Amino acid sequence: MRWSEPVFVIGFLVTLLLSSPAMAATLTVRDVGKDFICNCGCNNLLPVCDMECGEQLRKVIATKIEQGWDKPKIVAYMIDNYGEKLLAAPTKKGFNLTAWLTPFAAILVAGGAIFAVVRRWASRQPAASDALGGEDLARLEERYQRRMEAELKDFD
């Protein structure tokens, strides 16, 4: 048992060293391609598209990576050459910002409307004609009692 603790610590340090930013800094086609969809209309993400057009786009990305381009520069190049329709998600600026904000705004407006309606229903007071005073209630009860007794006499 004495040797298991140092082995655990060494294993942890090796794992930490291998997952360092220097190891993660290598850019791959998959890392860049996950931001794009295929432009043939299949709507698959670029890394999983098995069509010819997807392969061509992956080759373009691979070429740019080999030339030493970083991810933002490759993304800008792809947008300039193929348009924003190639992006898997719309950019968060300009008119595309409405695609990000509209669903949340609609949820807030609908929630507010539901809250207002439920609050109005919960606080609704009975109409004045519906409310019976003590004297009216006693008279009504007496009337029903007499009617019930008359019905029971006729029934026998």
Coordinates of N, CA and C in Angstrom, one line a residue:
M1 N 0.8 -1.2 0.0 CA 0.0 0.0 0.0 C 0.9 1.3 0.0
R2 N 2.1 1.2 0.5 CA 2.9 2.3 0.5 C 3.3 2.8 -0.9
W3 N 3.4 2.0 -1.8 CA 3.9 2.4 -3.1 C 2.7 2.9 -4.0
S4 N 1.5 2.7 -3.6 CA 0.3 3.1 -4.4 C 0.1 4.6 -4.4
E5 N 0.5 5.2 -3.3 CA 0.3 6.7 -3.3 C 1.3 7.4 -4.2
P6 N 2.6 7.1 -4.2 CA 3.5 7.7 -5.2 C 3.1 7.4 -6.6
V7 N 2.6 6.2 -6.9 CA 2.2 5.9 -8.3 C 1.0 6.7 -8.7
F8 N 0.1 6.9 -7.8 CA -1.1 7.7 -8.1 C -0.6 9.2 -8.4
V9 N 0.3 9.7 -7.6 CA 0.7 11.1 -7.7 C 1.5 11.2 -9.1
I10 N 2.3 10.3 -9.4 CA 3.1 10.3 -10.7 C 2.1 10.2 -11.8
G11 N 1.1 9.3 -11.7 CA 0.1 9.2 -12.8 C -0.6 10.5 -13.0
F12 N -1.0 11.1 -11.9 CA -1.7 12.4 -12.0 C -0.9 13.4 -12.7
L13 N 0.4 13.5 -12.3 CA 1.3 14.5 -12.9 C 1.5 14.3 -14.4
V14 N 1.6 13.0 -14.8 CA 1.8 12.7 -16.2 C 0.6 13.1 -17.0
T15 N -0.6 12.8 -16.4 CA -1.9 13.2 -17.1 C -2.0 14.7 -17.2
L16 N -1.6 15.4 -16.2 CA -1.6 16.8 -16.2 C -0.7 17.4 -17.2
L17 N 0.5 16.8 -17.3 CA 1.5 17.2 -18.3 C 1.0 17.0 -19.7
L18 N 0.4 15.8 -20.0 CA -0.1 15.5 -21.3 C -1.3 16.4 -21.8
S19 N -2.0 16.9 -20.8 CA -3.2 17.7 -21.2 C -2.8 19.2 -21.1
S20 N -1.6 19.5 -21.1 CA -1.2 20.9 -21.1 C -1.6 21.7 -22.3
P21 N -1.6 23.0 -22.3 CA -2.0 23.8 -23.4 C -1.1 23.6 -24.6
A22 N 0.2 23.3 -24.4 CA 1.1 23.1 -25.5 C 0.7 21.8 -26.3
M23 N 0.2 20.8 -25.7 CA -0.3 19.6 -26.4 C -1.6 19.9 -27.1
A24 N -2.4 20.8 -26.5 CA -3.7 21.1 -27.1 C -3.7 22.1 -28.2
A25 N -2.5 22.7 -28.4 CA -2.4 23.8 -29.3 C -2.4 23.4 -30.7
T26 N -2.3 22.1 -31.0 CA -2.2 21.7 -32.4 C -3.7 21.7 -33.0
L27 N -3.8 22.4 -34.0 CA -5.1 22.6 -34.7 C -5.4 21.5 -35.6
T28 N -6.6 21.0 -35.6 CA -7.0 19.9 -36.5 C -8.1 20.3 -37.4
V29 N -8.3 19.6 -38.4 CA -9.4 19.9 -39.3 C -10.8 19.7 -38.6
R30 N -10.8 18.7 -37.7 CA -12.1 18.5 -36.9 C -12.4 19.7 -36.0
D31 N -11.3 20.3 -35.4 CA -11.5 21.5 -34.5 C -12.1 22.7 -35.3
V32 N -11.6 22.9 -36.5 CA -12.1 24.0 -37.3 C -13.4 23.6 -38.0
G33 N -13.5 22.4 -38.5 CA -14.7 22.0 -39.2 C -16.0 21.9 -38.4
K34 N -15.9 21.8 -37.1 CA -17.1 21.6 -36.3 C -17.9 22.9 -36.3
D35 N -17.3 24.0 -36.7 CA -18.1 25.3 -36.8 C -18.8 25.5 -38.1
F36 N -18.7 24.5 -39.0 CA -19.3 24.6 -40.3 C -20.2 23.4 -40.6
I37 N -21.2 23.7 -41.5 CA -22.0 22.6 -42.1 C -21.6 22.5 -43.6
C38 N -21.9 21.3 -44.1 CA -21.6 21.1 -45.5 C -22.5 22.0 -46.4
N39 N -22.0 22.4 -47.5 CA -22.8 23.4 -48.3 C -23.6 22.7 -49.4
C40 N -23.6 21.3 -49.4 CA -24.4 20.6 -50.4 C -25.9 20.5 -50.1
G41 N -26.2 20.8 -48.9 CA -27.6 20.8 -48.5 C -27.9 19.6 -47.5
C42 N -27.0 18.8 -47.2 CA -27.2 17.7 -46.3 C -27.3 18.1 -44.9
N43 N -26.8 19.3 -44.6 CA -26.9 19.9 -43.2 C -26.2 19.1 -42.2
N44 N -25.2 18.3 -42.6 CA -24.3 17.6 -41.6 C -23.2 18.6 -41.2
L45 N -22.7 18.4 -40.0 CA -21.5 19.1 -39.6 C -20.3 18.6 -40.5
L46 N -19.4 19.5 -40.8 CA -18.4 19.2 -41.8 C -17.5 18.0 -41.3
P47 N -17.2 17.8 -40.1 CA -16.4 16.6 -39.7 C -17.1 15.3 -40.0
V48 N -18.4 15.2 -40.0 CA -19.1 14.0 -40.1 C -19.7 13.8 -41.5
C49 N -19.7 14.8 -42.4 CA -20.2 14.7 -43.7 C -19.3 13.8 -44.6
D50 N -20.0 12.8 -45.2 CA -19.2 11.8 -46.0 C -19.4 12.1 -47.5
M51 N -19.9 13.2 -47.9 CA -20.1 13.5 -49.3 C -18.9 14.2 -49.9
E52 N -18.8 14.3 -51.2 CA -17.7 14.8 -51.9 C -17.4 16.3 -51.5
C53 N -18.5 17.1 -51.4 CA -18.4 18.5 -51.1 C -17.8 18.7 -49.7
G54 N -18.2 17.8 -48.8 CA -17.6 17.9 -47.4 C -16.1 17.6 -47.4
E55 N -15.7 16.6 -48.3 CA -14.3 16.3 -48.4 C -13.5 17.4 -49.0
Q56 N -14.1 18.1 -50.0 CA -13.4 19.3 -50.6 C -13.2 20.4 -49.5
L57 N -14.2 20.6 -48.7 CA -14.1 21.7 -47.7 C -13.1 21.3 -46.7
R58 N -13.0 20.0 -46.3 CA -12.0 19.6 -45.3 C -10.6 19.7 -45.9
K59 N -10.5 19.5 -47.2 CA -9.2 19.7 -47.8 C -8.7 21.1 -47.8
V60 N -9.7 22.1 -48.0 CA -9.4 23.5 -48.0 C -8.9 23.8 -46.6
I61 N -9.6 23.4 -45.6 CA -9.2 23.6 -44.2 C -7.8 23.0 -43.9
A62 N -7.6 21.8 -44.3 CA -6.3 21.2 -44.1 C -5.2 22.0 -44.7
T63 N -5.4 22.5 -45.9 CA -4.4 23.3 -46.6 C -4.1 24.5 -45.8
K64 N -5.1 25.2 -45.3 CA -4.9 26.4 -44.5 C -4.2 26.1 -43.2
I65 N -4.5 25.0 -42.6 CA -3.8 24.6 -41.4 C -2.3 24.3 -41.7
E66 N -2.0 23.7 -42.8 CA -0.6 23.4 -43.2 C 0.1 24.7 -43.5
Q67 N -0.6 25.7 -43.9 CA 0.1 27.0 -44.2 C 0.3 27.8 -42.9
G68 N -0.2 27.3 -41.8 CA 0.0 27.9 -40.5 C -1.0 28.9 -40.1
W69 N -2.2 28.9 -40.7 CA -3.3 29.8 -40.4 C -3.9 29.3 -39.0
D70 N -4.3 30.3 -38.3 CA -5.0 30.0 -37.0 C -6.6 29.9 -37.3
K71 N -7.3 29.4 -36.3 CA -8.7 29.1 -36.5 C -9.5 30.4 -36.9
P72 N -9.4 31.5 -36.2 CA -10.2 32.7 -36.6 C -9.9 33.1 -38.1
K73 N -8.7 33.0 -38.5 CA -8.3 33.4 -39.9 C -9.0 32.4 -40.9
I74 N -9.0 31.1 -40.5 CA -9.6 30.1 -41.4 C -11.1 30.3 -41.5
V75 N -11.7 30.6 -40.3 CA -13.2 30.8 -40.3 C -13.5 32.1 -41.1
A76 N -12.7 33.1 -41.0 CA -13.0 34.3 -41.8 C -12.8 34.0 -43.3
Y77 N -11.8 33.3 -43.7 CA -11.6 32.9 -45.1 C -12.8 32.1 -45.6
M78 N -13.3 31.1 -44.8 CA -14.4 30.3 -45.3 C -15.7 31.1 -45.4
I79 N -15.9 32.1 -44.5 CA -17.1 32.9 -44.6 C -17.0 33.8 -45.8
D80 N -15.8 34.4 -46.1 CA -15.6 35.2 -47.2 C -15.8 34.5 -48.5
N81 N -15.4 33.2 -48.6 CA -15.5 32.5 -49.9 C -16.8 31.8 -50.1
Y82 N -17.4 31.3 -49.0 CA -18.6 30.5 -49.1 C -19.8 31.1 -48.5
G83 N -19.7 32.2 -47.7 CA -20.8 32.9 -47.2 C -21.1 32.4 -45.8
E84 N -22.0 33.1 -45.1 CA -22.4 32.8 -43.7 C -23.2 31.6 -43.6
K85 N -23.8 31.1 -44.7 CA -24.7 30.0 -44.7 C -23.9 28.7 -44.4
L86 N -22.6 28.8 -44.5 CA -21.7 27.6 -44.1 C -21.5 27.5 -42.6
L87 N -21.8 28.5 -41.9 CA -21.7 28.5 -40.4 C -22.7 27.5 -39.8
A88 N -22.3 26.8 -38.8 CA -23.2 25.9 -38.1 C -24.2 26.7 -37.2
A89 N -23.7 27.8 -36.7 CA -24.6 28.7 -35.9 C -24.4 30.1 -36.4
P90 N -25.4 30.9 -36.4 CA -25.3 32.3 -36.9 C -24.4 33.1 -36.0
T91 N -23.7 34.1 -36.6 CA -22.9 35.0 -35.8 C -23.7 35.8 -34.8
K92 N -23.1 36.3 -33.7 CA -23.9 37.0 -32.7 C -23.7 38.5 -32.9
K93 N -23.9 38.9 -34.1 CA -23.8 40.4 -34.3 C -24.7 40.7 -35.5
G94 N -25.1 42.0 -35.6 CA -25.9 42.4 -36.7 C -27.3 41.8 -36.7
F95 N -27.9 41.6 -37.9 CA -29.2 41.0 -37.9 C -29.3 39.6 -37.3
N96 N -28.2 38.9 -37.4 CA -28.2 37.5 -36.8 C -28.4 37.5 -35.3
L97 N -28.2 38.6 -34.7 CA -28.4 38.7 -33.3 C -29.9 38.4 -32.9
T98 N -30.8 38.8 -33.8 CA -32.2 38.5 -33.6 C -32.5 37.0 -33.5
A99 N -31.7 36.2 -34.2 CA -31.9 34.7 -34.1 C -31.5 34.2 -32.8
W100 N -30.7 34.9 -32.1 CA -30.3 34.5 -30.7 C -31.2 35.1 -29.7
L101 N -31.7 36.3 -29.9 CA -32.5 37.0 -28.8 C -34.0 36.7 -28.9
T102 N -34.5 36.5 -30.1 CA -36.0 36.4 -30.2 C -36.6 35.3 -29.4
P103 N -36.0 34.1 -29.4 CA -36.6 33.0 -28.6 C -36.7 33.3 -27.1
F104 N -35.7 33.9 -26.6 CA -35.7 34.3 -25.2 C -36.7 35.4 -24.9
A105 N -36.8 36.4 -25.8 CA -37.7 37.5 -25.6 C -39.2 36.9 -25.7
A106 N -39.4 36.0 -26.6 CA -40.7 35.4 -26.7 C -41.1 34.6 -25.5
I107 N -40.2 33.9 -24.9 CA -40.4 33.1 -23.7 C -40.7 34.1 -22.5
L108 N -40.0 35.2 -22.4 CA -40.3 36.2 -21.4 C -41.6 36.8 -21.5
V109 N -42.0 37.2 -22.8 CA -43.3 37.8 -23.0 C -44.4 36.9 -22.7
A110 N -44.3 35.6 -23.2 CA -45.3 34.6 -22.9 C -45.4 34.3 -21.4
G111 N -44.3 34.3 -20.7 CA -44.3 34.0 -19.3 C -45.0 35.2 -18.5
G112 N -44.7 36.4 -19.0 CA -45.4 37.6 -18.4 C -46.9 37.6 -18.6
A113 N -47.3 37.2 -19.8 CA -48.7 37.2 -20.1 C -49.4 36.1 -19.3
I114 N -48.8 34.9 -19.2 CA -49.4 33.8 -18.4 C -49.5 34.3 -16.9
F115 N -48.4 34.9 -16.4 CA -48.5 35.4 -15.0 C -49.6 36.4 -14.8
A116 N -49.8 37.3 -15.8 CA -50.8 38.3 -15.6 C -52.2 37.7 -15.6
V117 N -52.4 36.7 -16.5 CA -53.7 36.1 -16.6 C -54.0 35.3 -15.4
V118 N -53.1 34.5 -14.9 CA -53.3 33.7 -13.7 C -53.5 34.6 -12.5
R119 N -52.8 35.7 -12.4 CA -53.0 36.6 -11.3 C -54.4 37.2 -11.3
R120 N -54.9 37.6 -12.5 CA -56.2 38.1 -12.7 C -57.3 37.1 -12.3
W121 N -57.1 35.9 -12.7 CA -58.0 34.8 -12.4 C -58.1 34.6 -10.9
A122 N -56.9 34.6 -10.3 CA -56.8 34.3 -8.8 C -57.4 35.4 -8.0
S123 N -57.3 36.6 -8.5 CA -57.8 37.8 -7.7 C -59.2 38.2 -8.0
R124 N -59.9 37.4 -8.9 CA -61.2 37.8 -9.3 C -62.2 37.7 -8.2
Q125 N -63.0 38.7 -8.0 CA -64.0 38.8 -6.9 C -65.3 38.4 -7.5
P126 N -66.2 37.7 -6.7 CA -67.5 37.3 -7.3 C -68.3 38.6 -7.5
A127 N -69.2 38.5 -8.5 CA -70.0 39.7 -8.8 C -70.9 40.0 -7.7
A128 N -71.4 41.2 -7.5 CA -72.2 41.6 -6.4 C -73.5 40.9 -6.4
S129 N -74.1 40.5 -7.6 CA -75.3 39.8 -7.7 C -75.2 38.4 -7.2
D130 N -73.9 37.8 -7.4 CA -73.7 36.4 -7.0 C -73.6 36.3 -5.4
A131 N -73.2 37.3 -4.8 CA -73.0 37.2 -3.3 C -74.4 37.4 -2.6
L132 N -74.7 36.4 -1.8 CA -75.9 36.5 -1.0 C -75.7 36.9 0.4
G133 N -76.5 37.8 0.8 CA -76.4 38.3 2.2 C -76.9 37.2 3.1
G134 N -76.8 37.3 4.4 CA -77.3 36.4 5.4 C -78.8 36.2 5.3
E135 N -79.5 37.4 5.2 CA -80.9 37.4 5.2 C -81.5 36.7 3.9
D136 N -80.8 37.0 2.7 CA -81.2 36.4 1.5 C -81.0 34.9 1.5
L137 N -79.9 34.5 2.1 CA -79.5 33.1 2.2 C -80.5 32.3 3.0
A138 N -80.9 32.9 4.1 CA -81.9 32.3 5.0 C -83.2 32.1 4.3
R139 N -83.7 33.2 3.6 CA -84.9 33.1 2.8 C -84.9 32.0 1.8
L140 N -83.8 31.9 1.0 CA -83.6 30.9 0.0 C -83.6 29.5 0.6
E141 N -82.9 29.3 1.7 CA -82.9 28.0 2.4 C -84.3 27.6 2.8
E142 N -85.0 28.6 3.4 CA -86.4 28.3 3.8 C -87.3 27.9 2.7
R143 N -87.1 28.6 1.5 CA -87.9 28.3 0.3 C -87.6 26.9 -0.1
Y144 N -86.4 26.5 -0.2 CA -86.0 25.1 -0.6 C -86.5 24.1 0.3
Q145 N -86.4 24.4 1.6 CA -86.9 23.5 2.6 C -88.4 23.2 2.5
R146 N -89.2 24.3 2.2 CA -90.7 24.1 2.0 C -90.9 23.3 0.8
R147 N -90.2 23.5 -0.3 CA -90.4 22.8 -1.5 C -90.0 21.3 -1.3
M148 N -88.9 21.0 -0.6 CA -88.5 19.7 -0.4 C -89.6 18.9 0.4
E149 N -90.2 19.6 1.4 CA -91.2 19.0 2.3 C -92.5 18.7 1.4
A150 N -92.8 19.6 0.5 CA -94.0 19.4 -0.3 C -93.7 18.3 -1.3
E151 N -92.5 18.2 -1.8 CA -92.2 17.0 -2.7 C -92.3 15.7 -2.0
L152 N -91.8 15.7 -0.8 CA -91.8 14.5 0.0 C -93.2 14.0 0.4
K153 N -94.1 15.0 0.6 CA -95.5 14.7 0.9 C -96.2 14.1 -0.3
D154 N -95.9 14.7 -1.5 CA -96.5 14.2 -2.7 C -95.9 12.8 -3.1
F155 N -94.7 12.6 -2.7 CA -94.1 11.3 -3.0 C -94.7 10.1 -2.3
D156 N -95.1 10.4 -1.0 CA -95.7 9.3 -0.2 C -97.1 9.1 -0.7

